[in-house]
Amino acid sequence: SYLAHCTNDDCKSFKGDSGNVWVKIEQLAYNPSANPPWASDLLREHGAKWKVTIPPSLVPGEYLLRHEILGLHVAGTVMGAQFYPGCTQIRVTEGGSTQLPSGIALPGAYGPQDEGILVDLWRVNQGQVNYTAPGGPVWSESAPDANRPGP
């Protein structure tokens, strides 16, 4: 999931489609020691509900929250990965004084042949290669429990 601070704290006209405004605040993709190992299976087990914790140190204001599911079932071919983003507008009313750092541009941060998008799932599931989710690292100010599914 990513956050973008709306320009002038006004999300009415903010699209988030230019500049490096999206900051990753949590991710869960593949964990070979978990059962199930894929986050998509965990999402299904929890009735398609996912809990995202907003970083508590974040400065109050208007934000867009983007949650993205990446379908990898045909990701072994170029342009096979399927993206399912969803955005919602949120208002942080209590928080800290920490501004979001520069993040990534969406669209544009990753391409069809990038690691984590073009991937041989058989090799990942066999433990022959590691899976790295696209979109860069999770912001260090993110909540430590940010990778929990839930109602």
PDB file of C-alpha atoms in Angstrom:
ATOM      1  CA  SER A   1       0.000   0.000   0.000  1.00  0.00           C
ATOM      2  CA  TYR A   2       1.112   3.526  -0.785  1.00  0.00           C
ATOM      3  CA  LEU A   3       0.276   6.989   0.544  1.00  0.00           C
ATOM      4  CA  ALA A   4       0.410  10.307  -1.306  1.00  0.00           C
ATOM      5  CA  HIS A   5      -0.087  13.672   0.411  1.00  0.00           C
ATOM      6  CA  CYS A   6      -2.634  15.704  -1.555  1.00  0.00           C
ATOM      7  CA  THR A   7      -1.337  19.051  -2.810  1.00  0.00           C
ATOM      8  CA  ASN A   8      -2.394  21.890  -0.474  1.00  0.00           C
ATOM      9  CA  ASP A   9      -4.289  19.294   1.609  1.00  0.00           C
ATOM     10  CA  ASP A  10      -6.974  19.205  -1.084  1.00  0.00           C
ATOM     11  CA  CYS A  11      -7.735  15.836  -2.656  1.00  0.00           C
ATOM     12  CA  LYS A  12     -10.623  17.169  -4.775  1.00  0.00           C
ATOM     13  CA  SER A  13      -8.382  17.803  -7.776  1.00  0.00           C
ATOM     14  CA  PHE A  14      -5.299  15.792  -6.794  1.00  0.00           C
ATOM     15  CA  LYS A  15      -4.772  12.716  -8.979  1.00  0.00           C
ATOM     16  CA  GLY A  16      -1.333  11.591  -7.841  1.00  0.00           C
ATOM     17  CA  ASP A  17      -0.307  10.916 -11.420  1.00  0.00           C
ATOM     18  CA  SER A  18       2.766  13.149 -11.610  1.00  0.00           C
ATOM     19  CA  GLY A  19       5.945  13.257  -9.587  1.00  0.00           C
ATOM     20  CA  ASN A  20       7.391  10.901  -7.005  1.00  0.00           C
ATOM     21  CA  VAL A  21       4.476  11.312  -4.601  1.00  0.00           C
ATOM     22  CA  TRP A  22       3.659   7.689  -3.684  1.00  0.00           C
ATOM     23  CA  VAL A  23       5.377   6.274  -0.574  1.00  0.00           C
ATOM     24  CA  LYS A  24       5.102   2.568   0.242  1.00  0.00           C
ATOM     25  CA  ILE A  25       3.791   2.145   3.784  1.00  0.00           C
ATOM     26  CA  GLU A  26       3.317  -1.626   3.801  1.00  0.00           C
ATOM     27  CA  GLN A  27       3.693  -4.699   1.663  1.00  0.00           C
ATOM     28  CA  LEU A  28       3.161  -8.376   1.888  1.00  0.00           C
ATOM     29  CA  ALA A  29       3.972 -10.503  -1.125  1.00  0.00           C
ATOM     30  CA  TYR A  30       5.654 -13.879  -0.623  1.00  0.00           C
ATOM     31  CA  ASN A  31       6.968 -15.451   2.554  1.00  0.00           C
ATOM     32  CA  PRO A  32       8.202 -19.027   2.006  1.00  0.00           C
ATOM     33  CA  SER A  33       8.027 -19.836   5.725  1.00  0.00           C
ATOM     34  CA  ALA A  34       4.370 -18.764   6.058  1.00  0.00           C
ATOM     35  CA  ASN A  35       1.307 -20.876   5.433  1.00  0.00           C
ATOM     36  CA  PRO A  36       0.019 -19.789   2.984  1.00  0.00           C
ATOM     37  CA  PRO A  37       3.169 -18.225   1.521  1.00  0.00           C
ATOM     38  CA  TRP A  38       1.465 -15.830  -0.935  1.00  0.00           C
ATOM     39  CA  ALA A  39      -0.320 -12.708   0.320  1.00  0.00           C
ATOM     40  CA  SER A  40      -3.088 -13.231  -2.241  1.00  0.00           C
ATOM     41  CA  ASP A  41      -3.982 -16.513  -0.517  1.00  0.00           C
ATOM     42  CA  LEU A  42      -3.932 -14.783   2.861  1.00  0.00           C
ATOM     43  CA  LEU A  43      -6.250 -12.094   1.488  1.00  0.00           C
ATOM     44  CA  ARG A  44      -8.686 -14.779   0.352  1.00  0.00           C
ATOM     45  CA  GLU A  45      -8.534 -16.502   3.757  1.00  0.00           C
ATOM     46  CA  HIS A  46      -9.520 -13.215   5.420  1.00  0.00           C
ATOM     47  CA  GLY A  47     -12.580 -12.648   3.262  1.00  0.00           C
ATOM     48  CA  ALA A  48     -10.874 -10.131   0.947  1.00  0.00           C
ATOM     49  CA  LYS A  49     -10.251  -7.761   3.882  1.00  0.00           C
ATOM     50  CA  TRP A  50      -6.903  -6.131   4.556  1.00  0.00           C
ATOM     51  CA  LYS A  51      -5.858  -3.946   7.460  1.00  0.00           C
ATOM     52  CA  VAL A  52      -3.533  -1.040   6.705  1.00  0.00           C
ATOM     53  CA  THR A  53      -2.046   0.948   9.567  1.00  0.00           C
ATOM     54  CA  ILE A  54      -1.319   4.605   8.840  1.00  0.00           C
ATOM     55  CA  PRO A  55       2.125   5.579  10.191  1.00  0.00           C
ATOM     56  CA  PRO A  56       1.454   7.220  13.590  1.00  0.00           C
ATOM     57  CA  SER A  57       4.143   9.882  13.112  1.00  0.00           C
ATOM     58  CA  LEU A  58       2.521  11.177   9.907  1.00  0.00           C
ATOM     59  CA  VAL A  59       1.624  14.871   9.824  1.00  0.00           C
ATOM     60  CA  PRO A  60      -2.155  15.503   9.752  1.00  0.00           C
ATOM     61  CA  GLY A  61      -3.660  16.275   6.360  1.00  0.00           C
ATOM     62  CA  GLU A  62      -5.426  14.917   3.288  1.00  0.00           C
ATOM     63  CA  TYR A  63      -3.996  11.810   1.615  1.00  0.00           C
ATOM     64  CA  LEU A  64      -4.741   9.253  -1.048  1.00  0.00           C
ATOM     65  CA  LEU A  65      -4.223   5.651   0.032  1.00  0.00           C
ATOM     66  CA  ARG A  66      -3.504   3.212  -2.793  1.00  0.00           C
ATOM     67  CA  HIS A  67      -3.752  -0.503  -2.135  1.00  0.00           C
ATOM     68  CA  GLU A  68      -2.486  -2.639  -4.976  1.00  0.00           C
ATOM     69  CA  ILE A  69      -2.901  -6.327  -5.674  1.00  0.00           C
ATOM     70  CA  LEU A  70      -0.522  -7.755  -8.250  1.00  0.00           C
ATOM     71  CA  GLY A  71      -1.818 -10.830 -10.074  1.00  0.00           C
ATOM     72  CA  LEU A  72       1.148 -13.014 -11.017  1.00  0.00           C
ATOM     73  CA  HIS A  73      -0.645 -16.083 -12.387  1.00  0.00           C
ATOM     74  CA  VAL A  74       0.649 -15.363 -15.927  1.00  0.00           C
ATOM     75  CA  ALA A  75       3.652 -13.232 -14.928  1.00  0.00           C
ATOM     76  CA  GLY A  76       6.071 -15.599 -16.647  1.00  0.00           C
ATOM     77  CA  THR A  77       5.464 -13.680 -19.872  1.00  0.00           C
ATOM     78  CA  VAL A  78       6.083  -9.998 -20.591  1.00  0.00           C
ATOM     79  CA  MET A  79       2.889  -7.996 -19.948  1.00  0.00           C
ATOM     80  CA  GLY A  80       1.416 -10.992 -18.113  1.00  0.00           C
ATOM     81  CA  ALA A  81       1.288  -9.487 -14.612  1.00  0.00           C
ATOM     82  CA  GLN A  82      -2.068  -7.941 -13.768  1.00  0.00           C
ATOM     83  CA  PHE A  83      -2.414  -4.858 -11.569  1.00  0.00           C
ATOM     84  CA  TYR A  84      -5.468  -4.250  -9.414  1.00  0.00           C
ATOM     85  CA  PRO A  85      -5.054  -0.865  -7.699  1.00  0.00           C
ATOM     86  CA  GLY A  86      -7.687   0.819  -5.595  1.00  0.00           C
ATOM     87  CA  CYS A  87      -7.516   4.280  -4.039  1.00  0.00           C
ATOM     88  CA  THR A  88      -9.389   5.987  -1.255  1.00  0.00           C
ATOM     89  CA  GLN A  89      -9.164   9.474   0.180  1.00  0.00           C
ATOM     90  CA  ILE A  90      -8.331   9.728   3.871  1.00  0.00           C
ATOM     91  CA  ARG A  91      -7.894  12.547   6.353  1.00  0.00           C
ATOM     92  CA  VAL A  92      -5.320  12.157   9.112  1.00  0.00           C
ATOM     93  CA  THR A  93      -6.531  14.270  12.046  1.00  0.00           C
ATOM     94  CA  GLU A  94      -4.147  13.189  14.773  1.00  0.00           C
ATOM     95  CA  GLY A  95      -0.574  12.307  14.147  1.00  0.00           C
ATOM     96  CA  GLY A  96       2.918  13.587  14.372  1.00  0.00           C
ATOM     97  CA  SER A  97       5.088  16.003  12.484  1.00  0.00           C
ATOM     98  CA  THR A  98       6.699  13.701   9.935  1.00  0.00           C
ATOM     99  CA  GLN A  99       6.177  14.572   6.268  1.00  0.00           C
ATOM    100  CA  LEU A 100       6.170  11.857   3.633  1.00  0.00           C
ATOM    101  CA  PRO A 101       9.544  11.570   1.892  1.00  0.00           C
ATOM    102  CA  SER A 102       9.931  11.513  -1.865  1.00  0.00           C
ATOM    103  CA  GLY A 103       8.544   8.247  -3.163  1.00  0.00           C
ATOM    104  CA  ILE A 104       7.832   6.745  -6.554  1.00  0.00           C
ATOM    105  CA  ALA A 105       5.784   7.837  -9.548  1.00  0.00           C
ATOM    106  CA  LEU A 106       2.634   5.892 -10.329  1.00  0.00           C
ATOM    107  CA  PRO A 107       2.211   5.184 -13.119  1.00  0.00           C
ATOM    108  CA  GLY A 108       5.801   4.811 -14.249  1.00  0.00           C
ATOM    109  CA  ALA A 109       7.681   3.336 -11.300  1.00  0.00           C
ATOM    110  CA  TYR A 110       7.976  -0.121 -12.778  1.00  0.00           C
ATOM    111  CA  GLY A 111       7.916  -1.761 -16.158  1.00  0.00           C
ATOM    112  CA  PRO A 112       6.812  -5.084 -17.640  1.00  0.00           C
ATOM    113  CA  GLN A 113      10.280  -6.667 -17.416  1.00  0.00           C
ATOM    114  CA  ASP A 114      11.167  -5.494 -13.901  1.00  0.00           C
ATOM    115  CA  GLU A 115      11.962  -7.910 -11.091  1.00  0.00           C
ATOM    116  CA  GLY A 116       8.776  -8.862  -9.283  1.00  0.00           C
ATOM    117  CA  ILE A 117       6.631  -8.254 -12.373  1.00  0.00           C
ATOM    118  CA  LEU A 118       8.216 -10.654 -14.864  1.00  0.00           C
ATOM    119  CA  VAL A 119       8.673 -13.709 -12.685  1.00  0.00           C
ATOM    120  CA  ASP A 120       8.843 -17.494 -12.955  1.00  0.00           C
ATOM    121  CA  LEU A 121       6.465 -18.566 -10.197  1.00  0.00           C
ATOM    122  CA  TRP A 122       7.489 -22.205 -10.438  1.00  0.00           C
ATOM    123  CA  ARG A 123      11.075 -21.268  -9.546  1.00  0.00           C
ATOM    124  CA  VAL A 124       9.867 -19.045  -6.681  1.00  0.00           C
ATOM    125  CA  ASN A 125       7.604 -21.772  -5.287  1.00  0.00           C
ATOM    126  CA  GLN A 126      10.437 -24.335  -5.552  1.00  0.00           C
ATOM    127  CA  GLY A 127      12.756 -22.044  -3.571  1.00  0.00           C
ATOM    128  CA  GLN A 128      15.144 -21.638  -6.512  1.00  0.00           C
ATOM    129  CA  VAL A 129      14.805 -17.838  -6.587  1.00  0.00           C
ATOM    130  CA  ASN A 130      13.555 -15.220  -4.143  1.00  0.00           C
ATOM    131  CA  TYR A 131      10.573 -13.041  -4.943  1.00  0.00           C
ATOM    132  CA  THR A 132      11.033  -9.290  -4.532  1.00  0.00           C
ATOM    133  CA  ALA A 133       7.923  -7.128  -4.743  1.00  0.00           C
ATOM    134  CA  PRO A 134       8.163  -4.101  -7.051  1.00  0.00           C
ATOM    135  CA  GLY A 135       7.869  -0.515  -5.866  1.00  0.00           C
ATOM    136  CA  GLY A 136      10.890  -0.105  -3.632  1.00  0.00           C
ATOM    137  CA  PRO A 137      11.247  -0.470   0.120  1.00  0.00           C
ATOM    138  CA  VAL A 138       8.628   0.198   2.772  1.00  0.00           C
ATOM    139  CA  TRP A 139       9.073   3.628   4.390  1.00  0.00           C
ATOM    140  CA  SER A 140      11.021   3.356   7.653  1.00  0.00           C
ATOM    141  CA  GLU A 141       8.373   5.396   9.542  1.00  0.00           C
ATOM    142  CA  SER A 142       5.667   2.836   8.767  1.00  0.00           C
ATOM    143  CA  ALA A 143       3.938   1.079  11.623  1.00  0.00           C
ATOM    144  CA  PRO A 144       5.690  -2.143  12.683  1.00  0.00           C
ATOM    145  CA  ASP A 145       2.438  -4.110  12.416  1.00  0.00           C
ATOM    146  CA  ALA A 146       1.757  -2.856   8.893  1.00  0.00           C
ATOM    147  CA  ASN A 147       1.957  -6.313   7.322  1.00  0.00           C
ATOM    148  CA  ARG A 148      -1.069  -7.775   9.074  1.00  0.00           C
ATOM    149  CA  PRO A 149      -4.228  -8.793   7.280  1.00  0.00           C
ATOM    150  CA  GLY A 150      -7.404  -8.411   9.199  1.00  0.00           C
ATOM    151  CA  PRO A 151     -10.994  -7.358   9.302  1.00  0.00           C
TER     152      PRO A 151
END
